[in-house]
Amino acid sequence: MNNAENEEQPIKLVIMGMENAGKTTILDVLTGKINETPNKPPSMNPTKGVERSTLLFFEKETKVWDFGGQESFRNEYLSNPKKHFYTISFFYYVV
């Protein structure tokens, strides 16, 4: 084995679901971008397409793919599954 084969691949976390299900809000709470405040929900715009980010999760580099939930985007993702769903480590579907 060479050094490239010994290196761990980054984790890929995909979060999908219906529109307005709270996918981005869940990620923002988990990463500390927003704090939950009773009676004051965060103001957010819908995710368009796929938003990609990288975070450190349990001391491992994690690539996060946050998929917009509108029907037109869902159709796009499903029409080219290899582009979007290859090498997924974790898949979360929010309803």
XYZ file of N, CA and C in Angstrom:
285
model
N 0.828 -1.188 0.000
C 0.000 0.000 0.000
C 0.870 1.248 0.000
N 0.490 2.219 -0.797
C 1.220 3.479 -0.764
C 0.529 4.446 0.194
N 1.129 5.609 0.411
C 0.582 6.571 1.368
C -0.816 7.041 0.997
N -1.092 7.196 -0.286
C -2.417 7.644 -0.709
C -3.485 6.633 -0.314
N -3.164 5.348 -0.382
C -4.132 4.325 -0.011
C -4.350 4.281 1.490
N -3.351 4.690 2.269
C -3.470 4.678 3.720
C -4.259 5.859 4.267
N -4.348 6.942 3.502
C -5.053 8.124 3.973
C -6.550 7.852 4.029
N -7.166 8.316 5.103
C -8.604 8.168 5.231
C -9.308 9.145 4.305
N -10.361 8.675 3.673
C -11.179 9.540 2.844
C -12.080 10.365 3.752
N -12.401 11.600 3.359
C -13.310 12.394 4.192
C -14.695 11.745 4.233
N -15.382 11.991 5.308
C -16.753 11.521 5.448
C -17.634 12.408 4.576
N -18.628 11.808 3.918
C -19.585 12.585 3.126
C -20.966 12.397 3.743
N -21.528 13.498 4.236
C -22.848 13.492 4.846
C -23.800 14.218 3.908
N -24.889 13.553 3.544
C -25.897 14.144 2.666
C -27.179 14.315 3.465
N -27.780 15.498 3.360
C -29.063 15.747 4.008
C -30.053 16.197 2.942
N -31.164 15.457 2.843
C -32.206 15.731 1.855
C -33.563 15.696 2.538
N -34.577 16.136 1.819
C -35.942 16.081 2.323
C -36.834 17.011 1.533
N -38.066 17.094 1.989
C -39.046 17.942 1.335
C -38.716 19.416 1.595
N -39.298 20.293 0.782
C -39.057 21.722 0.979
C -39.609 22.176 2.330
N -38.912 23.100 2.941
C -39.282 23.672 4.245
C -39.323 22.647 5.377
N -38.558 21.573 5.260
C -38.538 20.550 6.316
C -37.588 20.918 7.453
N -36.652 21.844 7.199
C -35.720 22.264 8.245
C -34.335 21.657 8.140
N -33.960 21.206 6.952
C -32.656 20.552 6.761
C -31.495 21.481 7.117
N -31.494 22.669 6.547
C -30.411 23.620 6.804
C -30.422 24.072 8.258
N -31.598 24.255 8.824
C -31.697 24.657 10.225
C -31.094 23.592 11.132
N -31.371 22.329 10.855
C -30.781 21.235 11.644
C -29.263 21.306 11.578
N -28.717 21.470 10.375
C -27.261 21.567 10.234
C -26.710 22.771 10.984
N -27.396 23.897 10.894
C -26.916 25.108 11.564
C -26.940 24.972 13.084
N -27.942 24.308 13.626
C -27.982 24.076 15.075
C -26.857 23.127 15.481
N -26.673 22.048 14.720
C -25.629 21.071 15.052
C -24.226 21.653 14.976
N -24.017 22.589 14.064
C -22.680 23.174 13.909
C -22.498 24.443 14.728
N -23.531 24.864 15.447
C -23.425 26.045 16.297
C -23.572 27.364 15.565
N -23.980 27.325 14.289
C -24.160 28.579 13.547
C -25.324 29.385 14.105
N -26.328 28.682 14.613
C -27.436 29.369 15.281
C -27.711 28.651 16.591
N -28.156 29.404 17.551
C -28.555 28.839 18.832
C -30.066 28.873 18.906
N -30.622 27.819 19.442
C -32.072 27.787 19.588
C -32.508 28.808 20.632
N -33.413 29.669 20.237
C -33.984 30.651 21.145
C -35.487 30.413 21.167
N -36.059 30.124 22.327
C -37.506 29.875 22.379
C -38.291 31.032 21.771
N -39.321 30.685 21.022
C -40.236 31.653 20.403
C -39.573 32.576 19.386
N -38.385 32.244 18.917
C -37.733 33.069 17.900
C -37.065 32.160 16.866
N -37.859 31.669 15.894
C -37.265 30.799 14.873
C -36.316 31.584 13.978
N -35.295 30.918 13.453
C -34.349 31.617 12.574
C -35.011 32.014 11.263
N -34.529 33.088 10.683
C -35.007 33.538 9.387
C -34.053 32.991 8.330
N -34.583 32.169 7.419
C -33.722 31.541 6.416
C -34.383 31.596 5.048
N -33.556 31.615 4.030
C -34.027 31.493 2.663
C -33.894 30.036 2.246
N -34.767 29.583 1.336
C -34.662 28.192 0.882
C -33.315 27.926 0.207
N -32.806 26.726 0.404
C -31.570 26.304 -0.261
C -31.882 26.055 -1.727
N -31.047 26.601 -2.605
C -31.219 26.391 -4.041
C -30.119 25.457 -4.515
N -30.512 24.344 -5.102
C -29.521 23.377 -5.559
C -28.889 22.664 -4.385
N -27.566 22.585 -4.390
C -26.826 21.895 -3.330
C -25.822 22.864 -2.726
N -25.842 22.985 -1.410
C -24.828 23.777 -0.719
C -23.832 22.810 -0.099
N -22.565 22.989 -0.442
C -21.511 22.116 0.076
C -20.673 22.872 1.095
N -20.321 22.179 2.159
C -19.450 22.769 3.172
C -18.598 21.665 3.778
N -17.602 22.065 4.526
C -16.722 21.120 5.207
C -16.689 21.486 6.675
N -16.780 20.477 7.521
C -16.684 20.715 8.953
C -15.902 19.587 9.606
N -15.464 19.839 10.807
C -14.761 18.829 11.580
C -15.786 18.186 12.498
N -16.007 16.890 12.334
C -17.016 16.165 13.093
C -16.345 14.968 13.736
N -16.314 14.940 15.067
C -15.591 13.902 15.806
C -14.147 13.789 15.314
N -13.533 14.953 15.120
C -12.133 15.062 14.708
C -11.859 14.468 13.331
N -12.880 14.366 12.499
C -12.713 13.878 11.131
C -13.282 14.906 10.160
N -12.560 15.105 9.066
C -13.046 16.011 8.036
C -14.332 15.445 7.451
N -15.376 16.263 7.438
C -16.680 15.826 6.955
C -17.175 16.790 5.884
N -17.457 16.246 4.712
C -18.039 17.022 3.617
C -19.552 16.932 3.757
N -20.211 18.081 3.866
C -21.657 18.121 4.044
C -22.299 18.635 2.762
N -23.266 17.883 2.255
C -24.023 18.288 1.082
C -25.459 18.505 1.529
N -25.913 19.753 1.485
C -27.256 20.146 1.901
C -28.073 20.390 0.631
N -29.020 19.506 0.355
C -29.801 19.554 -0.879
C -31.083 20.359 -0.684
N -31.339 21.310 -1.588
C -32.608 22.032 -1.573
C -33.757 21.068 -1.813
N -34.900 21.325 -1.186
C -36.003 20.374 -1.229
C -37.078 20.632 -2.265
N -36.968 21.706 -3.052
C -37.996 21.994 -4.040
C -38.040 20.886 -5.085
N -39.227 20.637 -5.615
C -39.429 19.528 -6.548
C -38.486 19.594 -7.749
N -38.272 20.782 -8.299
C -37.396 20.896 -9.477
C -35.975 20.440 -9.149
N -35.498 20.751 -7.941
C -34.163 20.313 -7.542
C -34.133 18.805 -7.310
N -35.173 18.268 -6.670
C -35.211 16.819 -6.422
C -35.154 16.054 -7.735
N -35.882 16.517 -8.749
C -35.852 15.858 -10.059
C -34.449 15.885 -10.650
N -33.759 17.008 -10.483
C -32.391 17.130 -11.001
C -31.456 16.123 -10.324
N -31.541 16.005 -8.997
C -30.664 15.087 -8.269
C -30.881 13.651 -8.724
N -32.147 13.275 -8.867
C -32.465 11.889 -9.201
C -32.145 11.553 -10.649
N -32.052 12.561 -11.517
C -31.726 12.298 -12.919
C -30.245 11.975 -13.113
N -29.400 12.308 -12.141
C -27.969 12.023 -12.238
C -27.452 11.545 -10.878
N -27.868 10.345 -10.448
C -27.526 9.893 -9.092
C -26.032 9.723 -8.838
N -25.251 9.314 -9.835
C -23.811 9.127 -9.597
C -23.131 10.442 -9.232
N -23.589 11.525 -9.815
C -22.999 12.839 -9.540
C -23.231 13.256 -8.089
N -24.401 12.953 -7.557
C -24.776 13.455 -6.239
C -24.630 12.442 -5.113
N -24.767 11.166 -5.410
C -24.866 10.178 -4.335
C -23.705 9.196 -4.263
N -22.649 9.440 -5.001
C -21.496 8.544 -4.994
C -20.692 8.751 -3.712
N -20.277 7.702 -3.107
C -19.429 7.696 -1.895
C -20.058 8.383 -0.684
N -21.335 8.185 -0.460
C -21.998 8.751 0.723
C -21.645 7.914 1.943
N -21.299 8.585 3.028
C -21.059 7.910 4.302
C -22.329 7.882 5.145
N -23.045 9.017 5.167
C -24.275 9.134 5.946
C -25.321 9.850 5.115
N -26.556 9.359 5.176
C -27.664 9.950 4.433
C -28.804 10.211 5.406
N -29.242 11.462 5.490
C -30.363 11.833 6.352
C -31.471 12.401 5.483
N -32.689 11.911 5.703
C -33.857 12.425 4.989
C -34.783 13.048 6.014
N -35.061 14.328 5.867
C -35.843 15.085 6.843
C -37.259 15.286 6.308
N -38.233 14.945 7.140
C -39.640 15.142 6.749
C -40.317 16.118 7.689
